[in-house]
Amino acid sequence: MNPAQTIRRVVIAGGGTAGWVAAAALSKHLGALLDIILVESDEIGTVGVGEATIPTIRTFHRFLEIDEREFMRATQATFKLGIAFENWARRGDRYVHSFGRVGQSIWMGDFQHMWLRGREAGVADDLGAYCLELAAAEAGKFATSDTAKINYAYHFDASLYAGFLRRFSEAKGVTRIEGRIGGVRQNAETGDIEALDLADGRVIEGDLFVDCTGFRGLLIEQTLKAGYEDWSHWLPTNRALAVQTKAVAPPLPYTRAIAHEAGWQWQIPLQHRVGNGLVYCSDFLSDDAARAKLLAQIDGEPITEPRLIRYVTGRRKRVWDRNCVALGLASGFVEPLESTSIHLIMIGVTRLIQAFPFGGVTPSLVKHYNDLAETELERVRDFIILHYHLTERRDDPFWERCRTMPIPDTLAQRIALFHEAALTPQTADDLFQADSWLQVMLGQRLEPTGYHRMGHMLSVEHLRRAFADVRDGIAGAVARMPTHQAFLEHYCGAGA
Ligand SMILES: Cc1cc2nc3c(=O)[nH]c(=O)nc-3n(C[C@H](O)[C@H](O)[C@H](O)COP(=O)(O)OP(=O)(O)OC[C@H]3O[C@@H](n4cnc5c(N)ncnc54)[C@H](O)[C@@H]3O)c2cc1C
């Protein structure tokens, strides 16, 4: 017999991207069974960054039945086909990690084995010529339709996105309460959270609490002491300075991640402005020097003051603890190099919906949820470390530290497999697919010393024709696409 529903009142603490994503998904899918309340404080505000995404956001939006054009107009969004990495393995280097498939793989092996053979025989071009998304990004082109598929994500204005989801959630019955949470009440016997005490004296009771209070982790850490596993020995950047600028050129259909001597700089082009930031490690660059560097390197006129954000890369040891589930920055943070945090919020709330504890929180539910969250974040962590570790920048102490640091065994194994045999194995719960690992490993100058000999079964002439066919097909498709700017204007131009 199904137990009675004991969890009905869900209180979301925090109204940044995490809070409103959670509110939107819960109200859309379980709204008929739950009372959902969101508490946020204008006085405290949000982290104000987090404007680049990965393609899984489109699945999440479909799941909410969000209209793409409406969303893009409301958030001044642009299309993102990948990330251009500049100066990473060596100063002057540049490669694009696109969201596309590279070439065509067969059951025996992935495309890179053919490509390595083709390159050796002098009949293959750069890898990018065999990937539609990469070629389109480089050409500044974009088009999508039901018949011509391209894999993409978005750049958007974070505050406009929170506002968009707030309207969505309120229309589905979510109650928003403005106020500062001053205290958290726990049951004296069980330790479960019972209510939030607002600074003005109001008390917000609930059965299940979703902690979306950002880095402070007001419920999950300050109250429940779930613990934090620090990963800064692998990912040593700990600060970011963010500034918005006026756009001086049409928006690129990709994010730029430009390495500097103690970290990297992002450029995220939106329709109405550009988001910029400098990510760095304070052991190697002072805040003043970082600020001067950022302001010297931005292209357009600043429209905000540079804002300093401090963080420690790592994961919350238990993202679900008692009757509290943490999402967003409250659940941990792996730095933003591959724009993964918003995805992790979306997958986190999706799993919460799938494992929703209607009849009460049980240890097996909690363990199931925490295990999934842990594995996923570790995979993401390894992928990010890869970018830092595979570097040849020996003249900068920061990069020398990254190059020589011990890395997780899981990552060391992947690097060895690629180096020795050009293999990019993938498991079902890998967020980043084999094509991503391939593009980044080659982009970071990790050259395989061996590869599968399947390409040797074809004549060089056969290979030449096969490579030319794929390359010419992609080049032709890109030539027919409009520019990214033209497509945006026609599809979802937001105006000023
Ligand atoms: C430098 C940087 C760059 C990033 N770039 C990306 C990116 O490109 N892509 C990506 O996917 N992610 C990125 N992220 C992560 C992304 O910004 C976050 O995952 C996302 O914004 C979610 O934040 P949040 O909602 O958890 O926290 P916040 O935005 O900090 O929201 C916290 C909320 O809690 C409320 N709150 C806190 N305390 C109280 C209180 N006492 N009472 C009431 N309310 C309270 C606040 O008012 C706010 O509403 C980046 C993060 C950083 C630091």
Coordinates of C-alpha atoms and ligand atoms in Angstrom, one line a residue:
M1 CA 0.0 0.0 0.0
N2 CA 1.3 3.5 -0.8
P3 CA 1.9 5.4 2.4
A4 CA 0.0 8.7 3.0
Q5 CA 1.5 11.8 1.6
T6 CA 3.3 13.5 4.5
I7 CA 5.4 16.0 2.5
R8 CA 3.3 18.6 0.9
R9 CA 4.7 22.0 1.8
V10 CA 8.0 22.7 0.0
V11 CA 10.0 25.8 1.0
I12 CA 12.7 27.0 -1.4
A13 CA 15.2 29.3 0.3
G14 CA 16.8 31.6 -2.2
G15 CA 15.7 33.2 -5.5
G16 CA 18.7 33.1 -7.7
T17 CA 18.9 30.8 -10.8
A18 CA 18.8 27.7 -8.5
G19 CA 15.8 28.9 -6.6
W20 CA 13.7 29.8 -9.6
V21 CA 14.8 26.8 -11.6
A22 CA 13.6 24.6 -8.7
A23 CA 10.4 26.5 -8.3
A24 CA 9.6 26.3 -12.0
A25 CA 10.2 22.6 -12.3
L26 CA 8.5 21.6 -9.1
S27 CA 5.4 23.7 -9.9
K28 CA 5.2 22.6 -13.5
H29 CA 5.4 18.9 -12.6
L30 CA 4.2 18.4 -9.0
G31 CA 2.3 21.7 -8.5
A32 CA -1.0 19.9 -8.1
L33 CA 0.4 17.8 -5.2
L34 CA 2.5 20.5 -3.4
D35 CA 2.3 23.9 -1.8
I36 CA 5.5 25.7 -3.0
I37 CA 6.9 28.8 -1.3
L38 CA 10.0 30.6 -2.3
V39 CA 11.7 33.1 0.1
E40 CA 14.3 35.5 -1.3
S41 CA 15.9 38.7 -0.2
D42 CA 16.4 41.7 -2.5
E43 CA 18.6 43.2 0.1
I44 CA 21.1 40.2 -0.2
G45 CA 20.7 39.8 -4.0
T46 CA 22.0 37.0 -6.2
V47 CA 25.5 36.1 -7.3
G48 CA 24.7 37.9 -10.6
V49 CA 26.8 35.6 -12.9
G50 CA 26.2 32.3 -14.6
E51 CA 25.2 33.3 -18.1
A52 CA 26.6 30.5 -20.3
T53 CA 25.0 27.0 -20.5
I54 CA 25.4 23.6 -22.2
P55 CA 22.9 21.9 -24.5
T56 CA 21.2 19.9 -21.8
I57 CA 19.3 23.2 -20.9
R58 CA 17.2 22.6 -24.1
T59 CA 16.0 19.3 -22.8
F60 CA 15.1 20.9 -19.5
H61 CA 13.2 23.7 -21.2
R62 CA 11.3 21.1 -23.3
F63 CA 10.5 19.4 -20.0
L64 CA 9.0 22.7 -18.8
E65 CA 7.4 23.4 -22.2
I66 CA 9.2 26.7 -22.5
D67 CA 8.8 28.5 -25.8
E68 CA 12.4 29.1 -27.1
R69 CA 11.7 32.4 -28.9
E70 CA 9.8 33.8 -25.9
F71 CA 12.6 32.8 -23.5
M72 CA 15.4 34.2 -25.8
R73 CA 13.6 37.5 -26.2
A74 CA 12.9 37.8 -22.5
T75 CA 16.5 37.1 -21.5
Q76 CA 18.5 38.8 -24.4
A77 CA 19.8 35.4 -25.2
T78 CA 22.2 34.3 -27.9
F79 CA 23.1 30.9 -29.3
K80 CA 26.2 29.1 -28.0
L81 CA 28.0 26.5 -30.1
G82 CA 30.9 25.9 -27.8
I83 CA 33.8 27.6 -26.1
A84 CA 37.0 29.0 -27.7
F85 CA 40.0 28.3 -25.5
E86 CA 42.8 30.7 -26.1
N87 CA 46.4 30.5 -24.7
W88 CA 45.7 27.3 -22.7
A89 CA 48.4 24.8 -23.6
R90 CA 50.7 27.5 -24.9
R91 CA 50.5 31.2 -25.3
G92 CA 49.1 31.9 -28.8
D93 CA 47.2 28.6 -29.0
R94 CA 43.5 28.5 -29.8
Y95 CA 41.0 25.7 -30.1
V96 CA 37.2 25.4 -29.9
H97 CA 35.5 22.8 -27.8
S98 CA 32.2 22.7 -29.7
F99 CA 29.0 20.9 -28.8
G100 CA 29.1 18.9 -32.0
R101 CA 29.9 15.4 -33.1
V102 CA 33.3 15.1 -34.8
G103 CA 33.1 13.0 -37.9
Q104 CA 31.3 9.7 -38.0
S105 CA 32.2 6.9 -35.6
I106 CA 31.6 3.2 -36.2
W107 CA 31.2 0.4 -33.7
M108 CA 34.9 -0.6 -33.9
G109 CA 36.2 2.8 -33.0
D110 CA 35.6 6.5 -32.9
F111 CA 36.3 8.9 -35.7
Q112 CA 39.7 10.0 -34.3
H113 CA 41.3 6.7 -35.3
M114 CA 40.4 7.3 -38.9
W115 CA 41.4 10.9 -38.6
L116 CA 44.8 10.1 -37.1
R117 CA 45.4 7.7 -40.0
G118 CA 44.3 10.3 -42.5
R119 CA 46.5 12.9 -40.9
E120 CA 49.5 10.6 -41.0
A121 CA 48.8 9.9 -44.7
G122 CA 48.4 13.6 -45.4
V123 CA 44.8 13.4 -46.5
A124 CA 42.9 14.9 -43.5
D125 CA 42.4 18.5 -42.5
D126 CA 42.2 20.0 -39.0
L127 CA 39.7 18.1 -36.8
G128 CA 37.3 21.1 -36.9
A129 CA 36.6 20.7 -40.6
Y130 CA 34.7 17.5 -39.7
C131 CA 32.3 19.1 -37.1
L132 CA 29.4 21.2 -38.2
E133 CA 29.0 23.1 -34.9
L134 CA 32.7 23.9 -34.8
A135 CA 32.9 25.1 -38.4
A136 CA 29.7 27.2 -37.9
A137 CA 31.2 28.8 -34.7
E138 CA 34.4 29.7 -36.5
A139 CA 32.4 31.3 -39.3
G140 CA 30.2 33.2 -37.0
K141 CA 27.1 31.5 -38.5
F142 CA 24.1 29.9 -37.0
A143 CA 20.8 28.3 -38.1
T144 CA 18.6 25.7 -36.7
S145 CA 15.4 24.0 -37.9
D146 CA 13.6 20.8 -37.4
T147 CA 15.3 19.4 -40.5
A148 CA 18.8 20.8 -40.1
K149 CA 19.9 19.8 -36.6
I150 CA 22.7 21.6 -34.9
N151 CA 23.6 21.1 -31.2
Y152 CA 23.6 24.3 -29.2
A153 CA 23.1 26.0 -25.9
Y154 CA 22.5 29.6 -24.9
H155 CA 24.1 32.6 -23.3
F156 CA 21.6 34.7 -21.4
D157 CA 21.2 37.5 -18.9
A158 CA 21.1 35.8 -15.4
S159 CA 18.8 38.3 -13.7
L160 CA 16.4 38.4 -16.7
Y161 CA 16.4 34.5 -16.6
A162 CA 15.5 34.5 -12.9
G163 CA 12.7 37.0 -13.6
F164 CA 11.5 34.9 -16.5
L165 CA 11.3 31.8 -14.4
R166 CA 9.7 33.7 -11.6
R167 CA 6.8 34.8 -13.8
F168 CA 6.6 31.2 -15.0
S169 CA 6.5 29.8 -11.5
E170 CA 4.1 32.4 -10.0
A171 CA 1.7 31.6 -12.8
K172 CA 1.8 28.0 -11.7
G173 CA 1.0 28.8 -8.1
V174 CA 4.3 29.4 -6.4
T175 CA 4.1 31.9 -3.5
R176 CA 7.0 34.3 -3.4
I177 CA 8.0 35.8 -0.1
E178 CA 10.4 38.7 0.1
G179 CA 12.3 38.7 3.3
R180 CA 15.7 38.0 5.0
I181 CA 16.0 34.6 6.6
G182 CA 17.4 35.3 10.1
G183 CA 17.3 31.8 11.6
V184 CA 16.5 28.2 10.8
R185 CA 14.4 26.1 13.3
Q186 CA 15.1 22.4 13.8
N187 CA 13.1 19.8 15.5
A188 CA 14.7 19.2 18.9
E189 CA 14.4 15.4 18.6
T190 CA 14.9 14.6 14.9
G191 CA 17.1 17.6 13.9
D192 CA 14.9 18.0 10.8
I193 CA 14.2 21.6 9.6
E194 CA 10.8 22.8 10.7
A195 CA 10.7 26.4 9.7
L196 CA 12.6 29.5 8.5
D197 CA 12.5 32.6 10.8
L198 CA 12.5 35.8 8.8
A199 CA 14.2 38.9 10.2
D200 CA 10.8 40.7 10.4
G201 CA 9.3 38.0 12.7
R202 CA 7.4 35.9 10.1
V203 CA 7.8 32.1 10.4
I204 CA 7.8 30.0 7.2
E205 CA 7.0 26.4 8.0
G206 CA 7.6 23.5 5.7
D207 CA 7.9 19.7 5.3
L208 CA 10.8 19.8 2.8
F209 CA 13.3 22.6 2.3
V210 CA 15.4 23.3 -0.8
D211 CA 18.5 25.3 0.0
C212 CA 19.2 27.7 -2.8
T213 CA 20.9 30.3 -0.7
G214 CA 24.1 30.3 -2.7
F215 CA 27.6 29.9 -1.3
R216 CA 26.5 30.6 2.3
G217 CA 24.4 27.3 2.3
L218 CA 22.3 28.7 5.1
L219 CA 20.4 25.5 5.7
I220 CA 22.6 22.7 4.4
E221 CA 25.8 23.9 5.9
Q222 CA 25.2 26.6 8.5
T223 CA 22.4 24.7 10.1
L224 CA 22.8 21.0 9.2
K225 CA 26.6 21.0 8.9
A226 CA 26.6 18.6 5.9
G227 CA 30.3 19.2 5.3
Y228 CA 32.4 20.4 2.3
E229 CA 35.0 18.5 0.4
D230 CA 37.6 21.0 -0.7
W231 CA 39.0 20.4 -4.2
S232 CA 41.2 23.5 -4.5
H233 CA 44.4 21.4 -4.6
W234 CA 43.1 20.3 -8.0
L235 CA 41.3 23.5 -9.1
P236 CA 43.2 26.3 -7.4
T237 CA 41.3 29.4 -8.7
N238 CA 39.3 30.9 -5.9
R239 CA 38.2 34.4 -7.1
A240 CA 36.4 36.0 -9.9
L241 CA 35.8 39.6 -10.9
A242 CA 32.8 40.2 -13.1
V243 CA 31.9 43.2 -15.1
Q244 CA 29.4 43.9 -17.9
T245 CA 30.3 45.9 -20.9
K246 CA 28.5 47.5 -23.9
A247 CA 28.7 45.3 -27.0
V248 CA 31.1 46.6 -29.7
A249 CA 30.6 43.9 -32.3
P250 CA 27.9 41.4 -33.3
P251 CA 27.7 38.6 -30.7
L252 CA 29.9 35.5 -31.4
P253 CA 28.0 32.2 -31.2
Y254 CA 30.5 30.9 -28.6
T255 CA 32.0 31.8 -25.2
R256 CA 35.6 32.9 -25.1
A257 CA 37.9 31.5 -22.3
I258 CA 41.2 33.2 -22.5
A259 CA 44.0 31.9 -20.2
H260 CA 46.2 34.5 -18.4
E261 CA 49.1 34.0 -16.1
A262 CA 47.0 33.0 -13.0
G263 CA 43.7 31.8 -14.4
W264 CA 41.4 32.8 -17.3
Q265 CA 39.0 35.4 -18.6
W266 CA 35.5 34.9 -19.9
Q267 CA 33.6 36.8 -22.5
I268 CA 29.9 35.9 -22.9
P269 CA 28.1 37.8 -25.7
L270 CA 24.5 38.6 -25.2
Q271 CA 22.1 40.5 -27.5
H272 CA 22.3 43.8 -25.5
R273 CA 25.7 43.6 -23.7
V274 CA 28.7 41.4 -23.0
G275 CA 29.4 39.6 -19.7
N276 CA 33.1 39.6 -18.8
G277 CA 35.0 38.2 -15.9
L278 CA 38.5 37.2 -14.7
V279 CA 38.9 33.9 -12.8
Y280 CA 42.1 33.7 -10.8
C281 CA 44.0 32.2 -7.9
S282 CA 44.7 34.7 -5.2
D283 CA 48.1 33.0 -4.4
F284 CA 49.3 34.2 -7.8
L285 CA 47.4 37.4 -8.5
S286 CA 46.2 40.2 -6.2
D287 CA 42.7 41.6 -6.4
D288 CA 44.0 45.0 -7.4
A289 CA 46.2 43.5 -10.2
A290 CA 43.2 41.3 -11.3
R291 CA 40.9 44.3 -11.5
A292 CA 43.5 46.3 -13.5
K293 CA 44.0 43.4 -15.8
L294 CA 40.3 42.8 -16.4
L295 CA 39.6 46.5 -17.1
A296 CA 42.6 46.7 -19.5
Q297 CA 41.4 43.6 -21.4
I298 CA 37.7 44.3 -22.0
D299 CA 36.6 45.6 -25.3
G300 CA 33.6 47.7 -24.6
E301 CA 32.7 50.4 -22.1
P302 CA 31.9 49.0 -18.6
I303 CA 28.3 49.4 -17.6
T304 CA 28.7 48.0 -14.1
E305 CA 31.5 48.2 -11.4
P306 CA 33.7 45.1 -11.3
R307 CA 32.3 42.7 -8.6
L308 CA 34.5 40.4 -6.6
I309 CA 33.3 36.9 -5.9
R310 CA 35.2 34.5 -3.6
Y311 CA 34.7 30.7 -3.8
V312 CA 36.3 27.4 -2.9
T313 CA 36.0 24.7 -5.5
G314 CA 34.5 21.5 -4.0
R315 CA 31.4 19.6 -3.2
R316 CA 28.9 19.5 -0.4
K317 CA 29.4 16.1 1.2
R318 CA 25.7 15.5 1.5
V319 CA 23.6 17.6 -0.9
W320 CA 20.5 15.9 0.6
D321 CA 20.6 15.9 4.4
R322 CA 17.5 15.1 6.5
N323 CA 14.6 17.1 4.9
C324 CA 16.8 19.5 3.1
V325 CA 18.1 19.3 -0.5
A326 CA 20.7 21.8 -1.7
L327 CA 20.8 23.0 -5.2
G328 CA 23.1 25.5 -7.0
L329 CA 26.0 27.1 -5.2
A330 CA 24.8 25.8 -1.9
S331 CA 25.5 22.3 -3.1
G332 CA 29.1 22.9 -4.2
F333 CA 30.9 24.7 -7.0
V334 CA 33.3 23.6 -9.7
E335 CA 34.6 26.7 -11.3
P336 CA 32.8 28.0 -14.4
L337 CA 35.2 27.0 -17.2
E338 CA 32.8 24.6 -18.9
S339 CA 29.5 26.3 -17.8
T340 CA 28.2 23.3 -15.9
S341 CA 26.6 24.7 -12.7
I342 CA 23.2 25.6 -14.3
H343 CA 23.1 22.1 -15.8
L344 CA 23.8 20.6 -12.3
I345 CA 20.9 22.6 -10.8
M346 CA 18.6 21.3 -13.6
I347 CA 19.6 17.7 -13.2
G348 CA 19.4 18.1 -9.4
V349 CA 15.8 19.2 -9.4
T350 CA 14.9 16.7 -12.1
R351 CA 16.2 13.9 -9.9
L352 CA 14.4 15.4 -6.9
I353 CA 11.1 15.2 -8.8
Q354 CA 11.9 11.6 -9.9
A355 CA 12.7 10.6 -6.3
F356 CA 10.2 12.9 -4.5
P357 CA 9.8 11.7 -0.9
F358 CA 6.0 12.0 -0.8
G359 CA 5.7 9.5 2.1
G360 CA 8.7 10.9 4.0
V361 CA 12.4 11.1 3.6
T362 CA 14.1 7.7 3.9
P363 CA 17.8 6.8 4.1
S364 CA 17.7 4.9 0.8
L365 CA 16.3 7.8 -1.1
V366 CA 18.9 10.2 0.4
K367 CA 21.7 7.8 -0.4
H368 CA 20.5 7.2 -4.0
Y369 CA 20.3 11.0 -4.6
N370 CA 23.6 11.8 -3.0
D371 CA 25.4 9.0 -4.8
L372 CA 24.2 10.3 -8.2
A373 CA 25.2 13.8 -7.4
E374 CA 28.6 12.8 -6.2
T375 CA 29.5 10.7 -9.3
E376 CA 28.3 13.4 -11.6
L377 CA 30.2 16.2 -10.0
E378 CA 33.4 14.1 -9.9
R379 CA 33.2 13.5 -13.6
V380 CA 32.7 17.2 -14.3
R381 CA 35.6 18.0 -11.9
D382 CA 37.9 15.7 -13.9
F383 CA 37.0 17.3 -17.2
I384 CA 37.8 20.7 -15.8
I385 CA 41.1 19.6 -14.3
L386 CA 42.1 18.3 -17.7
H387 CA 42.2 21.8 -19.1
Y388 CA 44.5 23.1 -16.4
H389 CA 46.7 20.0 -16.1
L390 CA 47.5 19.5 -19.8
T391 CA 49.5 22.7 -20.2
E392 CA 53.0 23.5 -21.4
R393 CA 53.1 27.0 -19.9
R394 CA 56.2 26.4 -17.8
D395 CA 57.1 30.1 -17.3
D396 CA 54.0 30.9 -15.2
P397 CA 54.2 29.6 -11.6
F398 CA 50.4 29.1 -11.5
W399 CA 50.4 26.9 -14.7
E400 CA 53.5 25.1 -13.5
R401 CA 51.7 24.1 -10.4
C402 CA 48.7 22.9 -12.4
R403 CA 51.0 20.9 -14.8
T404 CA 52.9 19.2 -12.0
M405 CA 50.1 18.6 -9.5
P406 CA 48.9 15.0 -8.7
I407 CA 45.5 14.4 -10.4
P408 CA 42.6 12.1 -9.6
D409 CA 43.2 8.5 -10.7
T410 CA 40.1 8.5 -12.7
L411 CA 41.5 11.4 -14.8
A412 CA 45.0 9.9 -15.0
Q413 CA 43.5 6.7 -16.5
R414 CA 41.6 8.7 -19.2
I415 CA 44.7 10.7 -20.1
A416 CA 46.8 7.5 -20.4
L417 CA 44.2 5.8 -22.6
F418 CA 44.1 8.6 -25.0
H419 CA 47.9 9.1 -25.0
E420 CA 48.6 5.5 -25.6
A421 CA 45.7 4.4 -27.8
A422 CA 43.6 7.4 -28.7
L423 CA 40.7 6.0 -26.8
T424 CA 38.0 8.2 -25.4
P425 CA 35.8 5.8 -23.4
Q426 CA 32.4 6.9 -22.1
T427 CA 30.0 5.7 -19.5
A428 CA 26.3 6.3 -19.3
D429 CA 26.6 8.9 -16.6
D430 CA 29.4 11.0 -18.2
L431 CA 28.1 14.5 -18.8
F432 CA 30.8 15.2 -21.3
Q433 CA 30.8 12.9 -24.3
A434 CA 33.7 11.3 -26.1
D435 CA 33.7 14.2 -28.6
S436 CA 34.2 16.7 -25.9
W437 CA 37.2 14.8 -24.4
L438 CA 38.7 14.4 -27.9
Q439 CA 38.5 18.1 -28.7
V440 CA 39.9 19.3 -25.4
M441 CA 42.7 16.7 -25.2
L442 CA 43.9 17.5 -28.7
G443 CA 43.4 21.2 -28.1
Q444 CA 45.5 20.9 -25.0
R445 CA 48.2 19.2 -27.2
L446 CA 47.9 15.7 -25.8
E447 CA 49.0 13.7 -28.8
P448 CA 48.2 10.0 -29.0
T449 CA 51.2 7.8 -29.6
G450 CA 49.1 5.0 -31.0
Y451 CA 45.6 4.5 -32.5
H452 CA 43.4 1.7 -33.8
R453 CA 44.5 0.5 -37.2
M454 CA 41.0 0.3 -38.7
G455 CA 42.0 3.1 -41.1
H456 CA 44.7 1.0 -42.5
M457 CA 42.2 -1.4 -44.1
L458 CA 41.2 1.4 -46.6
S459 CA 43.4 2.8 -49.4
V460 CA 44.8 6.3 -49.0
E461 CA 42.7 7.3 -52.0
H462 CA 39.6 6.0 -50.4
L463 CA 40.4 7.9 -47.2
R464 CA 41.1 11.1 -49.1
R465 CA 37.6 10.9 -50.8
A466 CA 35.8 10.0 -47.5
F467 CA 37.4 13.0 -45.6
A468 CA 36.7 15.3 -48.5
D469 CA 33.0 14.3 -48.7
V470 CA 32.5 15.0 -45.0
R471 CA 34.4 18.2 -45.0
D472 CA 32.7 19.6 -48.1
G473 CA 29.3 18.6 -46.8
I474 CA 29.9 20.6 -43.7
A475 CA 31.5 23.6 -45.4
G476 CA 28.5 23.7 -47.8
A477 CA 26.0 23.6 -44.9
V478 CA 27.9 26.4 -43.1
A479 CA 28.1 28.5 -46.3
R480 CA 24.3 28.4 -46.5
M481 CA 23.7 29.5 -42.9
P482 CA 22.9 33.1 -42.1
T483 CA 25.2 34.9 -39.7
H484 CA 24.5 34.4 -36.0
Q485 CA 23.4 38.1 -35.7
A486 CA 21.0 37.8 -38.7
F487 CA 19.5 34.6 -37.3
L488 CA 19.0 36.2 -33.9
E489 CA 17.4 39.3 -35.3
H490 CA 14.9 37.3 -37.4
Y491 CA 14.3 34.6 -34.8
C492 CA 14.2 36.2 -31.4
G493 CA 15.5 39.8 -31.6
A494 CA 14.9 41.3 -28.1
G495 CA 15.4 45.0 -29.0
A496 CA 17.2 47.4 -26.7
Ligands
LIG1 C1 32.3 33.6 -11.3 C2 31.2 32.6 -11.6 C3 30.9 32.4 -12.9 C4 29.8 31.5 -13.2 N1 29.5 31.2 -14.5 C5 28.6 30.2 -14.8 C6 28.3 29.9 -16.1 O1 28.8 30.5 -17.1 N2 27.4 28.9 -16.3 C7 26.9 28.2 -15.3 O2 26.1 27.3 -15.6 N3 27.1 28.6 -14.0 C8 28.0 29.6 -13.8 N4 28.2 29.9 -12.5 C9 27.4 29.3 -11.4 C10 26.1 30.0 -11.4 O3 26.3 31.4 -11.2 C11 25.2 29.5 -10.3 O4 25.1 28.1 -10.4 C12 23.8 30.1 -10.4 O5 23.8 31.5 -10.6 C13 23.0 29.7 -9.2 O6 23.3 30.4 -8.1 P1 22.4 30.2 -6.8 O7 21.0 30.5 -7.2 O8 22.8 28.9 -6.2 O9 22.9 31.4 -5.8 P2 22.7 32.9 -5.8 O10 22.5 33.6 -7.1 O11 23.7 33.5 -4.9 O12 21.3 33.1 -5.1 C14 21.1 32.9 -3.7 C15 19.8 33.4 -3.3 O13 19.6 33.2 -1.9 C16 19.1 34.3 -1.3 N5 19.5 34.4 0.1 C17 20.7 34.1 0.6 N6 20.7 34.3 1.9 C18 19.5 34.6 2.2 C19 18.8 35.0 3.5 N7 19.5 35.0 4.6 N8 17.5 35.3 3.4 C20 16.8 35.3 2.2 N9 17.4 35.0 1.1 C21 18.7 34.7 1.1 C22 19.6 35.5 -2.2 O14 18.9 36.6 -2.0 C23 19.5 34.9 -3.5 O15 18.2 35.1 -4.0 C24 29.2 30.8 -12.2 C25 29.5 31.1 -10.8 C26 30.5 32.0 -10.6 C27 30.9 32.3 -9.1

